[in-house]
Short mmCIF file of C-alpha atoms in Angstrom, two decimals:
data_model
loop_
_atom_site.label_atom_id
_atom_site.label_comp_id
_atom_site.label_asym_id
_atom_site.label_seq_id
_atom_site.Cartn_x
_atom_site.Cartn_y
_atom_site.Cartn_z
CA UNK A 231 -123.48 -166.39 -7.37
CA UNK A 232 -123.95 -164.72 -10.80
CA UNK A 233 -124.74 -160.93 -10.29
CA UNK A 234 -127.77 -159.50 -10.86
CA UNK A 235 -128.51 -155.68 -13.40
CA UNK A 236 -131.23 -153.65 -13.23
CA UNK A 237 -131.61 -150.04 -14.33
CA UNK A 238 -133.32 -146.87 -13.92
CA UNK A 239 -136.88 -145.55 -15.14
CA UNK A 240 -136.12 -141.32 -15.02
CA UNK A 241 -140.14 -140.64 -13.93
CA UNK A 242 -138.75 -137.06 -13.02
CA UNK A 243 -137.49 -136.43 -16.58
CA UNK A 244 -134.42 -137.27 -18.15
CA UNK A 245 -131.39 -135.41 -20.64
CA UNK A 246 -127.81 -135.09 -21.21
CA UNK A 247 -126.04 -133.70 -18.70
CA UNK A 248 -126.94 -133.87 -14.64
CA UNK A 249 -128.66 -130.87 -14.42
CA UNK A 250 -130.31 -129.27 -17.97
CA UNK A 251 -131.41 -125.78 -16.77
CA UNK A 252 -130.86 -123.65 -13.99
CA UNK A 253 -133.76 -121.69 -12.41
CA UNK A 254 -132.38 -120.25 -9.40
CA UNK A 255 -136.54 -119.05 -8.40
CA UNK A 256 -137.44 -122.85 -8.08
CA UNK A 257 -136.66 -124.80 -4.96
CA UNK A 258 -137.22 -127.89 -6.22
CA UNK A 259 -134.62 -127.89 -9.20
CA UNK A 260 -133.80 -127.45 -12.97
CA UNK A 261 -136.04 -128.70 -16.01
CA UNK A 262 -135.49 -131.80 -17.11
CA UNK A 263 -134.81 -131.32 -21.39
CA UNK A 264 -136.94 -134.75 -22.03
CA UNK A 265 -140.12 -134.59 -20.17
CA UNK A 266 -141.11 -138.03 -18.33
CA UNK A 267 -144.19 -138.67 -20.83
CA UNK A 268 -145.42 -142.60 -21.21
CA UNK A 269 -143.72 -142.81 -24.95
CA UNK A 270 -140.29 -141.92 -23.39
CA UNK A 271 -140.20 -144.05 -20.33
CA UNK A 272 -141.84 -147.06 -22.48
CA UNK A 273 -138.79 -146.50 -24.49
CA UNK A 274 -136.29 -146.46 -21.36
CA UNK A 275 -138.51 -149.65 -20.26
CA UNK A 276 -138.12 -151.96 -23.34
CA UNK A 277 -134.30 -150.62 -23.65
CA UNK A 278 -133.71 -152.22 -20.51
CA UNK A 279 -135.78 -155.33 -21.39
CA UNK A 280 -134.03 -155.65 -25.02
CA UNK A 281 -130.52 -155.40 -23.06
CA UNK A 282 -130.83 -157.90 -20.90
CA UNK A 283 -131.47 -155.81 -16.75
CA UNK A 284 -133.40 -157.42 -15.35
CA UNK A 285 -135.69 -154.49 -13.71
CA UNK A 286 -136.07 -151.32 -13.38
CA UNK A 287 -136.33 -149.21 -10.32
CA UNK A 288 -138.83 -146.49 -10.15
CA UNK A 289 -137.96 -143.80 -7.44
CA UNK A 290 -140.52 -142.09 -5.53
CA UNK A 291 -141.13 -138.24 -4.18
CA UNK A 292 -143.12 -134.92 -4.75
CA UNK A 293 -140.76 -134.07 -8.00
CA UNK A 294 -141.45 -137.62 -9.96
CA UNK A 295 -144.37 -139.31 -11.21
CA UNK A 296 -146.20 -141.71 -9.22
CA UNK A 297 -144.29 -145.08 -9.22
CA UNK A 298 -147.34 -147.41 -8.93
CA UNK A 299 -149.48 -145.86 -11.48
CA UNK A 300 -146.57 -145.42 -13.96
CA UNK A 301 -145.12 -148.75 -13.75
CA UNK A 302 -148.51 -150.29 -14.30
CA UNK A 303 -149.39 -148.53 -17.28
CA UNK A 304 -146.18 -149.61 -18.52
CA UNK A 305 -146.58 -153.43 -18.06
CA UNK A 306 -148.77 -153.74 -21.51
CA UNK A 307 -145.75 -152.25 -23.01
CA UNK A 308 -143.04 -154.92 -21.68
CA UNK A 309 -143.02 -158.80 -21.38
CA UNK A 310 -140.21 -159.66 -18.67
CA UNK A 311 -139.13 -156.80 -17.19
CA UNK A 312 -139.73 -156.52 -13.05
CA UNK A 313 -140.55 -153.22 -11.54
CA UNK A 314 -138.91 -152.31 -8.62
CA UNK A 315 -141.38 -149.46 -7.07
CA UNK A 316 -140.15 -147.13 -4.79
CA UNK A 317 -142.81 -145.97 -2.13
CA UNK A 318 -143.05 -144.12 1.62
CA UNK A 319 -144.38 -146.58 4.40
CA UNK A 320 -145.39 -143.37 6.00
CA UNK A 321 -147.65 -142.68 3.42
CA UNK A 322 -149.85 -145.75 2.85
CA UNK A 323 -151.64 -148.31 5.55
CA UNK A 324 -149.64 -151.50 5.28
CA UNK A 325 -152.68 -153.74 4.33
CA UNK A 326 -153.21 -150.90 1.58
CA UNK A 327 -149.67 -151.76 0.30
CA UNK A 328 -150.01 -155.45 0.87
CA UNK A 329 -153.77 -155.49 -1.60
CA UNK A 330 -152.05 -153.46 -3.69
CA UNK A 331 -148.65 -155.56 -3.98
CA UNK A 332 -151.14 -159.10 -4.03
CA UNK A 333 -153.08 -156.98 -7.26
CA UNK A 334 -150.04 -156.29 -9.00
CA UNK A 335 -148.85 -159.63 -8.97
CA UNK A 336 -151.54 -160.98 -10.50
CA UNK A 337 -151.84 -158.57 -13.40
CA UNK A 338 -148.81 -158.37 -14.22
CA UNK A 339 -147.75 -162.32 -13.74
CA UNK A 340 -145.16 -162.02 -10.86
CA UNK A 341 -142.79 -158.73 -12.01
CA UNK A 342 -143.05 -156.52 -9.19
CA UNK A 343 -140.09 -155.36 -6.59
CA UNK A 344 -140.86 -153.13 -3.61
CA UNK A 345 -138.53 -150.90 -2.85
CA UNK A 346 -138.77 -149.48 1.25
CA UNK A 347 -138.02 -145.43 1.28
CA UNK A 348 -138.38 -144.76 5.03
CA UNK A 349 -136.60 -141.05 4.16
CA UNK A 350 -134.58 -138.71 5.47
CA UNK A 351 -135.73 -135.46 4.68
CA UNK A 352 -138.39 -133.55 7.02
CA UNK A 353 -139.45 -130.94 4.47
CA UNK A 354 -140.08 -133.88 2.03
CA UNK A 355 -142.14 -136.52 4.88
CA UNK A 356 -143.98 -133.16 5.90
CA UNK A 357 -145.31 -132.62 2.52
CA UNK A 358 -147.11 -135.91 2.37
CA UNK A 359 -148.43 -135.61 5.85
CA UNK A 360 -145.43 -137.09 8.00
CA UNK A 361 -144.23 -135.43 10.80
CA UNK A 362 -142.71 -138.42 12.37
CA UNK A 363 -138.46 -137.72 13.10
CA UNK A 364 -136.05 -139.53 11.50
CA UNK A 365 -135.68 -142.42 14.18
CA UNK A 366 -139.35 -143.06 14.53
CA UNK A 367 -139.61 -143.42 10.90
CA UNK A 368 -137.19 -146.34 11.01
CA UNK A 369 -138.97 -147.79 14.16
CA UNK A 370 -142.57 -147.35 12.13
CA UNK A 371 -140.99 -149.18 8.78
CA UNK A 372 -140.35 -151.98 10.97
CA UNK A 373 -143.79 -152.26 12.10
CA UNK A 374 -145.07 -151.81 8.60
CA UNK A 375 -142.57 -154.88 7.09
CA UNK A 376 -144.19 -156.77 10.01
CA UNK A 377 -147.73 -156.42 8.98
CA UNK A 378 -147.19 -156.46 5.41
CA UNK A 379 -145.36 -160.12 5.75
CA UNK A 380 -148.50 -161.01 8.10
CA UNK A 381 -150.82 -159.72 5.87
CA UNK A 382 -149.36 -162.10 3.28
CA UNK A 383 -149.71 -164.71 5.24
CA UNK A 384 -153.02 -165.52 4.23
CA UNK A 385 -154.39 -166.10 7.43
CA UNK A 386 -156.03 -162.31 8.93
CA UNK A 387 -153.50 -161.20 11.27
CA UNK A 388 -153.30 -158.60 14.34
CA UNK A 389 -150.77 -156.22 14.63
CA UNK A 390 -150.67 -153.54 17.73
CA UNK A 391 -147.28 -151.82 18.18
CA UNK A 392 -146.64 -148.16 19.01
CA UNK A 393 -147.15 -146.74 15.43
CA UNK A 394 -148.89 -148.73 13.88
CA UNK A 395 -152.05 -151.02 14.68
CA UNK A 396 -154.08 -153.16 12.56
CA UNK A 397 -156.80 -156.19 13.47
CA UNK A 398 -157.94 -159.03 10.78
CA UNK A 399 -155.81 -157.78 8.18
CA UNK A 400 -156.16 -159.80 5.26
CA UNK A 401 -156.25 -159.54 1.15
CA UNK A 402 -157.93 -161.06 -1.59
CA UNK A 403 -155.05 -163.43 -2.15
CA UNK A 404 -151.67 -163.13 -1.15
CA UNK A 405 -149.53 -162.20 -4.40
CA UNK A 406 -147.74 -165.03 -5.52
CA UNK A 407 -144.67 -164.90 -5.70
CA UNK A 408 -144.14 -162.51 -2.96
CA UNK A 409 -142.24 -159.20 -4.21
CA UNK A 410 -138.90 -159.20 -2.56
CA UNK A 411 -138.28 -156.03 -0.57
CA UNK A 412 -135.28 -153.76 -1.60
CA UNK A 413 -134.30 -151.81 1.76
CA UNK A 414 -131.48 -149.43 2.27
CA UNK A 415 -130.49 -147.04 5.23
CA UNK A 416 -126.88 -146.47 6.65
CA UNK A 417 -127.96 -145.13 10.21
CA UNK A 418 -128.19 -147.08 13.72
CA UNK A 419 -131.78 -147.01 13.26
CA UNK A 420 -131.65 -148.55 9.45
CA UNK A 421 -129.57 -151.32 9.78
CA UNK A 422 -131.28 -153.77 12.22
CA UNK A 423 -134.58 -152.68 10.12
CA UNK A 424 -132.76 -154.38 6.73
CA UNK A 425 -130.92 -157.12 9.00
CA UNK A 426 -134.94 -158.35 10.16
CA UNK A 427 -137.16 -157.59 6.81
CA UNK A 428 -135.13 -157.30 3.35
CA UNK A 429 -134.51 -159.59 0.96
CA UNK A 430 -131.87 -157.50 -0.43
CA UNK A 431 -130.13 -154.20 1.25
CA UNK A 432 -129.71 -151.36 -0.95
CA UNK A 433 -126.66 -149.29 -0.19
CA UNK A 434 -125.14 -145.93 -2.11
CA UNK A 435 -121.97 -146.55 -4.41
CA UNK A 436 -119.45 -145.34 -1.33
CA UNK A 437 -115.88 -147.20 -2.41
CA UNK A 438 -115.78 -150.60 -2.25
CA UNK A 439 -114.27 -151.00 1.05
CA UNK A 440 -116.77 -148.73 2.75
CA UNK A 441 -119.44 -151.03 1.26
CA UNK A 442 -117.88 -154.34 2.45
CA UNK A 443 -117.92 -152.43 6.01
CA UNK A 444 -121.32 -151.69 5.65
CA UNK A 445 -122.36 -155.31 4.32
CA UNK A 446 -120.32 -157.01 7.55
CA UNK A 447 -122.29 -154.71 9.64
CA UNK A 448 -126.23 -156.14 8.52
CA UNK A 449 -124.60 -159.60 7.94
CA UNK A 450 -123.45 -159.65 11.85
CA UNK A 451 -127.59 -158.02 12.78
CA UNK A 452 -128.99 -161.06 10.14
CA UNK A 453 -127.52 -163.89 11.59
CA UNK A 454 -128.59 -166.94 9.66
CA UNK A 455 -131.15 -165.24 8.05
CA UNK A 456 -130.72 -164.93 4.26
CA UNK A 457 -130.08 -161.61 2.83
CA UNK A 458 -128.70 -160.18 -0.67
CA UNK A 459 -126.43 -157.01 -1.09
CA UNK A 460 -127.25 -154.63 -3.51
CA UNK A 461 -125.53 -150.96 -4.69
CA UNK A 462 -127.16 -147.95 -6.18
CA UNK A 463 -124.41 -146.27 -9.02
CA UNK A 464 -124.74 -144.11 -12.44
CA UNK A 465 -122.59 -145.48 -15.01
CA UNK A 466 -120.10 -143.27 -17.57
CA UNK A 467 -118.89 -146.36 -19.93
CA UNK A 468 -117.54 -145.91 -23.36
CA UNK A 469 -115.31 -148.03 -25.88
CA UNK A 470 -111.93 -146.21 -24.07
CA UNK A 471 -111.54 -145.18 -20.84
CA UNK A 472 -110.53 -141.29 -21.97
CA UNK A 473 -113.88 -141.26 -24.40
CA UNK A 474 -115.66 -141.99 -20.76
CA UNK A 475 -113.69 -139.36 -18.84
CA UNK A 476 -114.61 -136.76 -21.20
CA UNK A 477 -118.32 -137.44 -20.64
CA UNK A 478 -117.67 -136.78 -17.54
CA UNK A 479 -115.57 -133.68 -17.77
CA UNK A 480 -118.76 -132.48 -19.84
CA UNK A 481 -120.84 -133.19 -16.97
CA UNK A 482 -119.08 -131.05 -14.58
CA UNK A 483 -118.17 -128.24 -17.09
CA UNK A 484 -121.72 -127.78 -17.56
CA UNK A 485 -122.19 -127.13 -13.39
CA UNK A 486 -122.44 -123.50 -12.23
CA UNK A 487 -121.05 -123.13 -8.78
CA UNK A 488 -124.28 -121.32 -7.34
CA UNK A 489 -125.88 -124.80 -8.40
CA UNK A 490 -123.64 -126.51 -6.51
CA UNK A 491 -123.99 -124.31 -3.61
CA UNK A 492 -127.47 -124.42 -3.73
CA UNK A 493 -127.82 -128.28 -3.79
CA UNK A 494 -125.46 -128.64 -1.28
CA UNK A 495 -127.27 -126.20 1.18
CA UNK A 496 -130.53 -128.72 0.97
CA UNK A 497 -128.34 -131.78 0.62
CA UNK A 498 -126.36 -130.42 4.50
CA UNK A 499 -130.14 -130.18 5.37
CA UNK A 500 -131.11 -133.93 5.17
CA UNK A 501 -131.16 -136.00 7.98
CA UNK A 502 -130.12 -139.40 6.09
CA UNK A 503 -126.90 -140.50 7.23
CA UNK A 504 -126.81 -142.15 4.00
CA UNK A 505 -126.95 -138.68 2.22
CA UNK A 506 -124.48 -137.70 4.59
CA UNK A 507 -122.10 -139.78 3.47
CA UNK A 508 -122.34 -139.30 -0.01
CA UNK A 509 -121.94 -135.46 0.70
CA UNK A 510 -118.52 -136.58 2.56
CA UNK A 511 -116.86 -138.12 -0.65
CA UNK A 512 -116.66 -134.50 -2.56
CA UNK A 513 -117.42 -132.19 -0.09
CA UNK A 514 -119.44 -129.86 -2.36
CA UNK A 515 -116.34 -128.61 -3.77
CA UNK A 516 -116.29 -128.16 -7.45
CA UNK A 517 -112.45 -126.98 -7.95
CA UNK A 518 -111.49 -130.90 -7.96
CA UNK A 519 -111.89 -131.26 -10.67
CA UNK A 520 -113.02 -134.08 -12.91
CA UNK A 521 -110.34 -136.59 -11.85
CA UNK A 522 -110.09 -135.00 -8.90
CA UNK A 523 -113.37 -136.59 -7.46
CA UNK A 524 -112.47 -139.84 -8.97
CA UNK A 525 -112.48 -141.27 -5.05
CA UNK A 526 -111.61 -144.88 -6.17
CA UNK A 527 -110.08 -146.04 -9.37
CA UNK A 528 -113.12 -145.81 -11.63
CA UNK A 529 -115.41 -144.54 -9.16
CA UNK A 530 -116.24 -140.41 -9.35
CA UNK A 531 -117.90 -138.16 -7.24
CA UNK A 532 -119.25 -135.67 -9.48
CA UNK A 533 -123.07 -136.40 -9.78
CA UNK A 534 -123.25 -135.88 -6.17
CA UNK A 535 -122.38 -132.03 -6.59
CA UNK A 536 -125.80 -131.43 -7.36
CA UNK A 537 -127.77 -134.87 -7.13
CA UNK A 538 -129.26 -136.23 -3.79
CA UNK A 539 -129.95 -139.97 -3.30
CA UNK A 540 -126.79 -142.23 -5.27
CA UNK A 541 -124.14 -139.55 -6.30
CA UNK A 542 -120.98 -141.70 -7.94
CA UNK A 543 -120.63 -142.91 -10.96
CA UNK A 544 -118.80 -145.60 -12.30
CA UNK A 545 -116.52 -144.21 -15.12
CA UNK A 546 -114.42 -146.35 -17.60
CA UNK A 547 -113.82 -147.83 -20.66
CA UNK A 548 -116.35 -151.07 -20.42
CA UNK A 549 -113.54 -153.64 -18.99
CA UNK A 550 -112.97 -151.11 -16.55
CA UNK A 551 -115.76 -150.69 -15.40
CA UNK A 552 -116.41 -154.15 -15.47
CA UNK A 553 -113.81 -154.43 -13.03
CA UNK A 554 -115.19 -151.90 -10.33
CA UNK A 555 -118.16 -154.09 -10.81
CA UNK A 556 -116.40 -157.33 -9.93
CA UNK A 557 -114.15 -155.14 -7.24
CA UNK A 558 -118.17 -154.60 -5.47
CA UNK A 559 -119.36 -158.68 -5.96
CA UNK A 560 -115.75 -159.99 -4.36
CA UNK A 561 -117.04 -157.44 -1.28
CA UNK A 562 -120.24 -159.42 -1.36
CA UNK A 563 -122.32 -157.14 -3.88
CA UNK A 564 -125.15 -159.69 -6.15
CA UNK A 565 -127.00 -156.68 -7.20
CA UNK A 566 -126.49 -153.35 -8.94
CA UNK A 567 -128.93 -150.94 -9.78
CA UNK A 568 -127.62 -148.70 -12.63
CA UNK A 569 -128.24 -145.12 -14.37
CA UNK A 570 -126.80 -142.97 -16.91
CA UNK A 571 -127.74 -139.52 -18.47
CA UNK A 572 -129.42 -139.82 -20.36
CA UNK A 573 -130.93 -143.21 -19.98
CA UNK A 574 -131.84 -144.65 -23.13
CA UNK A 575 -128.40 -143.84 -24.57
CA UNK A 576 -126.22 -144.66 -21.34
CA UNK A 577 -128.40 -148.05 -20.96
CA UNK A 578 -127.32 -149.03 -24.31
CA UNK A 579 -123.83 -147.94 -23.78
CA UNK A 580 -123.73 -150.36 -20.72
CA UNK A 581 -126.18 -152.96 -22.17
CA UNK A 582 -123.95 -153.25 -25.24
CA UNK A 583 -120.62 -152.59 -23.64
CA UNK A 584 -120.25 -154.19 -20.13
CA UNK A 585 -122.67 -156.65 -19.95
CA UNK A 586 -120.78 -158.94 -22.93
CA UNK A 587 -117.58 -158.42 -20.71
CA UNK A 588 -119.74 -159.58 -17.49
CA UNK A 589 -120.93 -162.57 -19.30
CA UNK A 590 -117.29 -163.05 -20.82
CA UNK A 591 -115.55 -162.84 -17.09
CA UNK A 592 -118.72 -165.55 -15.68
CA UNK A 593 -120.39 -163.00 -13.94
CA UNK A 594 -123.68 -162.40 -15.36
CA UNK A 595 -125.83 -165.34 -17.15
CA UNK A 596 -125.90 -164.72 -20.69
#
């Protein structure tokens, strides 16, 4: 199976290295040097449509722009591209979600991708109303996927479970084609959600064989059913491999340790077991070293330092990385989800660079 590209729309803000400017006074980070305005991000968006990904995902959270409302003023200004919106089941009714998927569908002629964000951090879930604990969130996603599958059944469908409860739920029209659900989680709770409702599991960019472990793990809960792997990775790619490592080095010479320190103490404070893990492939410790949080050939730690959510980075010249890319498929990886800082530069870096050595190697369709 040919792999699958999509990048990154930076609705938080975007610039050059992973962190522009430190303000130690606010909790929830450092200014971002190019502001998430509609010009930039329709820039981002028809970079990744000239190059080839196929989408884009759009996170979601208190410190980025709305994903539904940005993507959809962004359709007008792109032809093909899919949008792969990020959103909270705890934070919308799932017959709200379902009209709203069946309405995007139709204006936008069949481009959207939902990405499920059950979370993993209280502070965050409490801030939009959710006081549910990490578990129960899990439990309540599954409910949701249930009822927003029914819903889209086109018939008006009952739903009573312990979280969630709806009667005669039904839409205009069920969106045609469905949006394929994007689902990641590493935990107990996670992984028989994904194994029962995605289309395609999401997972961090851990090393390659901690990926195939986690893969065997929601192929053994799926059974027959069908189900695509996906990873979540920042890319470093240049025309030689030491031109990439010194974008890098300028990454994490930029760093001051209180950031570090600081980002760790509310990364140590999340209750993802995802996050967990990507806190366990550098520790928090900044006196690596650039190559010393290279964790697997071509594969560095360093964005994690200061970054929650996907924290590695695939570093190389663009064969190399090419072949950390092809290292991930042979493990059962069809999809990858890519950024760079900053992203209109690092797409075309990638877009230009790796994706002709994808195509050349009969990975990617040209």
């Amino acid at each position: 199976m040919a792999i699958t590209l999509h990048w990154f729309l930076p609705t938080s803000g975007d610039g050059r290295t992973i962190v522009e400017h430190f303000h130690a006074k606010k909790s929830h980070g450092p200014a971002a040097q190019r502001d998430p305005d509609i010009g930039y991000l329709t820039q981002v968006a028809q970079a990744a449509e000239r190059l080839g990904f196929t989408g884009v995902l759009t996170p979601t959270g208190t410190w980025c722009e709305d994903a539904w409302l940005t993507t959809a003023a962004l359709l007008g200004q792109t032809s093909t591209l899919k949008f792969l919106v990020a959103f909270r089941p705890g934070t919308i009714s799932p017959t709200l979600a379902a009209q709203m998927a069946g309405t995007y569908q139709r204006i936008s002629g069949g481009r959207l991708l939902l990405n499920i964000v059950t979370g993993g951090d209280d502070l965050e879930q409490r801030r939009f109303g959710d006081w549910h604990d990490h578990d129960l969130r899990y439990a309540r996603t599954d409910e949701f996927l249930s009822i927003l599958r029914g819903v889209w059944s086109g018939k008006p469908f009952d739903f009573h479970g312990d979280h969630l409860r709806v009667e005669g739920a039904t839409t205009l029209a069920a969106p045609d084609p469905e949006p394929e659900i994007y689902f990641g989680g590493s935990s107990a709770a996670a992984l028989p959600v994904a194994a029962r409702h995605a289309d395609v599991y999401l997972t961090w960019g851990e090393p390659p064989a901690q990926v195939a472990e986690k893969i065997a793990r929601v192929r053994a809960l799926a059974g027959d059913r069908p189900l695509r792997f996906g990873v979540r990775l920042h890319t470093i790619t240049r025309d030689t491999s030491a031109e990439a490592w010194s974008e890098a080095r300028k990454m994490l010479d930029a760093l001051d340790p209180e950031q570090v320190e600081q980002a760790q103490r509310g990364l140590a404070a999340s209750e993802s077991v995802g996050q967990q893990r990507m806190v366990a492939l550098h520790g928090g410790d900044l006196s690596r070293g650039v190559r010393g949080l290279e964790i697997h050939p071509g594969l560095w730690a360093g964005i994690g330092l200061v970054r929650g959510g996907a924290g590695t980075a695939l570093v190389g010249s663009h064969a190399e990385v090419a072949d950390v890319i092809e290292e991930y498929h042979a493990h059962g990886v069809d999809e990858f989800v890519l950024s760079g800082y900053p992203h209109l530069e690092e797409a075309y870096w990638f877009g230009e660079g790796v994706r002709p050595e994808l195509i050349r190697r009969g990975l990617l369709k040209a």
